[in-house]
PDB file of C-alpha atoms in Angstrom:
ATOM      1  CA  MET P   1      11.744  -7.874 -13.091  1.00 80.00           C
ATOM      2  CA  PRO P   2      12.298 -11.371 -11.762  1.00 76.00           C
ATOM      3  CA  ALA P   3      13.348 -13.941 -14.364  1.00 86.00           C
ATOM      4  CA  ASP P   4      10.797 -16.501 -13.130  1.00 89.00           C
ATOM      5  CA  ILE P   5       7.509 -15.988 -14.904  1.00 93.00           C
ATOM      6  CA  ALA P   6       5.508 -16.679 -11.821  1.00 94.00           C
ATOM      7  CA  GLU P   7       7.329 -14.083  -9.647  1.00 93.00           C
ATOM      8  CA  ARG P   8       7.046 -11.614 -12.572  1.00 95.00           C
ATOM      9  CA  THR P   9       3.387 -12.170 -12.719  1.00 96.00           C
ATOM     10  CA  GLN P  10       3.095 -11.572  -8.929  1.00 96.00           C
ATOM     11  CA  VAL P  11       5.013  -8.369  -9.360  1.00 96.00           C
ATOM     12  CA  ARG P  12       2.686  -7.160 -11.932  1.00 97.00           C
ATOM     13  CA  VAL P  13      -0.258  -7.977  -9.918  1.00 98.00           C
ATOM     14  CA  TRP P  14       1.012  -5.994  -6.912  1.00 98.00           C
ATOM     15  CA  MET P  15       2.020  -3.111  -9.252  1.00 97.00           C
ATOM     16  CA  SER P  16      -1.510  -3.065 -10.649  1.00 98.00           C
ATOM     17  CA  ALA P  17      -3.058  -3.483  -7.185  1.00 98.00           C
ATOM     18  CA  SER P  18      -1.043  -0.483  -5.867  1.00 98.00           C
ATOM     19  CA  GLU P  19      -3.012   2.041  -7.750  1.00 96.00           C
ATOM     20  CA  GLY P  20      -5.839   0.064  -9.306  1.00 97.00           C
ATOM     21  CA  THR P  21      -7.119  -1.330  -6.168  1.00 98.00           C
ATOM     22  CA  PHE P  22      -5.445   0.330  -3.012  1.00 98.00           C
ATOM     23  CA  LEU P  23      -5.351   3.907  -4.058  1.00 98.00           C
ATOM     24  CA  ILE P  24      -8.630   3.858  -5.941  1.00 98.00           C
ATOM     25  CA  HIS P  25     -10.471   2.795  -2.814  1.00 98.00           C
ATOM     26  CA  ALA P  26      -8.633   5.166  -0.557  1.00 98.00           C
ATOM     27  CA  LEU P  27      -8.819   8.090  -2.920  1.00 98.00           C
ATOM     28  CA  ALA P  28     -12.582   7.799  -3.113  1.00 98.00           C
ATOM     29  CA  ILE P  29     -12.550   8.640   0.555  1.00 98.00           C
ATOM     30  CA  MET P  30     -10.262  11.608   0.164  1.00 97.00           C
ATOM     31  CA  TYR P  31     -12.028  13.047  -2.933  1.00 97.00           C
ATOM     32  CA  GLY P  32     -15.547  12.320  -1.760  1.00 97.00           C
ATOM     33  CA  SER P  33     -14.732  13.959   1.702  1.00 96.00           C
ATOM     34  CA  GLY P  34     -13.130  17.081   0.028  1.00 95.00           C
ATOM     35  CA  ALA P  35     -16.194  17.385  -2.266  1.00 96.00           C
ATOM     36  CA  ALA P  36     -18.768  16.972   0.482  1.00 97.00           C
ATOM     37  CA  PRO P  37     -17.149  18.096   3.689  1.00 96.00           C
ATOM     38  CA  ASP P  38     -20.404  17.812   5.655  1.00 97.00           C
ATOM     39  CA  ALA P  39     -20.719  14.136   4.727  1.00 96.00           C
ATOM     40  CA  ALA P  40     -16.995  13.392   5.196  1.00 96.00           C
ATOM     41  CA  ASP P  41     -17.669  10.904   8.244  1.00 95.00           C
ATOM     42  CA  LYS P  42     -20.363   9.122   6.443  1.00 96.00           C
ATOM     43  CA  ILE P  43     -18.310   8.822   3.237  1.00 97.00           C
ATOM     44  CA  SER P  44     -15.394   7.437   5.062  1.00 96.00           C
ATOM     45  CA  LYS P  45     -17.518   4.986   7.271  1.00 96.00           C
ATOM     46  CA  GLY P  46     -19.161   3.794   4.002  1.00 97.00           C
ATOM     47  CA  LEU P  47     -16.029   3.399   2.030  1.00 97.00           C
ATOM     48  CA  SER P  48     -13.488   2.192   4.714  1.00 97.00           C
ATOM     49  CA  PRO P  49     -14.678  -1.515   4.475  1.00 97.00           C
ATOM     50  CA  GLN P  50     -13.008  -1.600   0.976  1.00 98.00           C
ATOM     51  CA  VAL P  51      -9.612  -0.219   2.300  1.00 98.00           C
ATOM     52  CA  HIS P  52      -9.901  -2.746   5.158  1.00 98.00           C
ATOM     53  CA  ARG P  53     -10.337  -5.584   2.818  1.00 98.00           C
ATOM     54  CA  ASP P  54      -7.367  -4.418   0.692  1.00 98.00           C
ATOM     55  CA  PHE P  55      -5.144  -4.127   3.775  1.00 99.00           C
ATOM     56  CA  ASP P  56      -6.338  -7.510   5.037  1.00 98.00           C
ATOM     57  CA  TRP P  57      -5.483  -9.057   1.608  1.00 98.00           C
ATOM     58  CA  LEU P  58      -2.020  -7.469   1.858  1.00 98.00           C
ATOM     59  CA  GLU P  59      -1.587  -8.572   5.613  1.00 98.00           C
ATOM     60  CA  SER P  60      -2.540 -12.230   4.549  1.00 98.00           C
ATOM     61  CA  GLU P  61      -0.191 -12.367   1.623  1.00 97.00           C
ATOM     62  CA  LEU P  62       2.683 -10.975   3.686  1.00 97.00           C
ATOM     63  CA  LYS P  63       2.251 -13.511   6.274  1.00 97.00           C
ATOM     64  CA  LYS P  64       2.088 -16.278   3.741  1.00 95.00           C
ATOM     65  CA  GLY P  65       5.271 -15.205   2.087  1.00 90.00           C
ATOM     66  CA  GLY P  66       7.320 -14.484   5.247  1.00 90.00           C
ATOM     67  CA  GLY P  67       6.635 -10.744   5.338  1.00 86.00           C
ATOM     68  CA  LYS P  68       9.905  -9.353   4.181  1.00 94.00           C
ATOM     69  CA  TYR P  69       9.038  -8.742   0.556  1.00 96.00           C
ATOM     70  CA  LEU P  70       5.930  -9.048  -1.548  1.00 97.00           C
ATOM     71  CA  VAL P  71       7.572 -11.356  -4.116  1.00 96.00           C
ATOM     72  CA  GLY P  72      10.687 -13.361  -3.650  1.00 91.00           C
ATOM     73  CA  ASP P  73      13.654 -12.660  -1.241  1.00 91.00           C
ATOM     74  CA  HIS P  74      14.487  -9.117  -2.463  1.00 91.00           C
ATOM     75  CA  LEU P  75      12.980  -5.689  -3.089  1.00 93.00           C
ATOM     76  CA  THR P  76      11.071  -5.427  -6.346  1.00 94.00           C
ATOM     77  CA  ALA P  77       9.108  -2.942  -8.208  1.00 94.00           C
ATOM     78  CA  ALA P  78       5.950  -4.338  -6.529  1.00 97.00           C
ATOM     79  CA  ASP P  79       7.491  -3.269  -3.024  1.00 96.00           C
ATOM     80  CA  THR P  80       8.252   0.165  -4.240  1.00 92.00           C
ATOM     81  CA  MET P  81       4.886   0.827  -5.763  1.00 94.00           C
ATOM     82  CA  MET P  82       2.771  -0.821  -3.020  1.00 96.00           C
ATOM     83  CA  GLY P  83       4.965   0.857  -0.511  1.00 95.00           C
ATOM     84  CA  PHE P  84       4.156   4.348  -1.641  1.00 93.00           C
ATOM     85  CA  SER P  85       0.412   3.541  -1.901  1.00 96.00           C
ATOM     86  CA  VAL P  86       0.231   1.960   1.600  1.00 98.00           C
ATOM     87  CA  ALA P  87       2.524   4.579   3.212  1.00 96.00           C
ATOM     88  CA  PHE P  88       0.309   7.323   1.611  1.00 96.00           C
ATOM     89  CA  ILE P  89      -2.981   5.737   2.855  1.00 98.00           C
ATOM     90  CA  LEU P  90      -1.756   5.211   6.366  1.00 97.00           C
ATOM     91  CA  LYS P  91      -0.281   8.708   6.396  1.00 95.00           C
ATOM     92  CA  MET P  92      -3.493  10.316   5.277  1.00 95.00           C
ATOM     93  CA  GLY P  93      -5.601   8.006   7.396  1.00 96.00           C
ATOM     94  CA  LEU P  94      -7.776   7.010   4.439  1.00 97.00           C
ATOM     95  CA  GLY P  95     -10.132   4.373   5.792  1.00 97.00           C
ATOM     96  CA  THR P  96      -7.753   2.830   8.204  1.00 96.00           C
ATOM     97  CA  SER P  97      -8.911   4.154  11.440  1.00 91.00           C
ATOM     98  CA  GLY P  98      -9.552   1.537  14.230  1.00 88.00           C
ATOM     99  CA  LYS P  99      -7.476  -1.170  12.642  1.00 94.00           C
ATOM    100  CA  LYS P 100      -3.969  -2.163  12.676  1.00 96.00           C
ATOM    101  CA  TRP P 101      -2.070  -4.510  10.218  1.00 98.00           C
ATOM    102  CA  PRO P 102       1.212  -5.543  11.987  1.00 98.00           C
ATOM    103  CA  ALA P 103       2.628  -7.442   9.090  1.00 98.00           C
ATOM    104  CA  VAL P 104       2.004  -4.611   6.687  1.00 98.00           C
ATOM    105  CA  GLU P 105       3.476  -2.061   9.125  1.00 97.00           C
ATOM    106  CA  ALA P 106       6.704  -4.345   9.489  1.00 98.00           C
ATOM    107  CA  TRP P 107       6.941  -4.865   5.786  1.00 98.00           C
ATOM    108  CA  LEU P 108       6.759  -1.114   5.108  1.00 97.00           C
ATOM    109  CA  ALA P 109       9.432  -0.239   7.722  1.00 97.00           C
ATOM    110  CA  ASN P 110      11.537  -2.916   6.236  1.00 97.00           C
ATOM    111  CA  ILE P 111      11.430  -1.699   2.644  1.00 96.00           C
ATOM    112  CA  GLU P 112      11.601   1.922   3.570  1.00 93.00           C
ATOM    113  CA  SER P 113      14.936   1.033   5.397  1.00 94.00           C
ATOM    114  CA  THR P 114      16.508  -0.537   2.260  1.00 93.00           C
ATOM    115  CA  GLU P 115      19.172   1.234   0.419  1.00 93.00           C
ATOM    116  CA  ALA P 116      17.350   0.712  -2.975  1.00 89.00           C
ATOM    117  CA  TYR P 117      14.075   2.275  -1.595  1.00 86.00           C
ATOM    118  CA  GLN P 118      15.927   5.134  -0.162  1.00 89.00           C
ATOM    119  CA  ARG P 119      17.713   5.937  -3.523  1.00 89.00           C
ATOM    120  CA  ALA P 120      14.252   5.777  -5.393  1.00 84.00           C
ATOM    121  CA  VAL P 121      12.887   8.414  -2.798  1.00 84.00           C
ATOM    122  CA  ASN P 122      15.903  10.539  -2.981  1.00 88.00           C
ATOM    123  CA  LYS P 123      15.954  10.384  -6.945  1.00 90.00           C
ATOM    124  CA  THR P 124      12.124  11.662  -6.981  1.00 86.00           C
ATOM    125  CA  GLY P 125      12.480  14.022  -4.184  1.00 82.00           C
ATOM    126  CA  HIS P 126       9.150  13.234  -2.876  1.00 77.00           C
ATOM    127  CA  THR P 127       8.348  12.474   0.713  1.00 76.00           C
ATOM    128  CA  LEU P 128       5.231  11.958   2.745  1.00 75.00           C
ATOM    129  CA  GLY P 129       6.613  13.484   5.803  1.00 66.00           C
TER     130      GLY P 129
END
């Protein structure tokens, strides 16, 4: 965690948002569609705006901060947690069809290429591919 209290607070905000905002909205589409396959398109259409707002927020914040990392000038737990959530949502196509977020995609590619991120992935043994 960063020593600076403002940066530490921002890391915690993004860590919370990774699951408490981004995944909550995206998983509602996945679980709703699984529970009611005949209504999957309607569910996705109805819930996708929430996912779009989440990604629009992330896109905006990345552009404001330069886009390389969420907080500060190096990889933090915020990037790792948000990276997993964002990669999962994009890979599964949960509410993201029809829209692109270039800053989000560039940030994700950047963090996934770092040695620290690769160590974390290798340690868990989990991949989305």
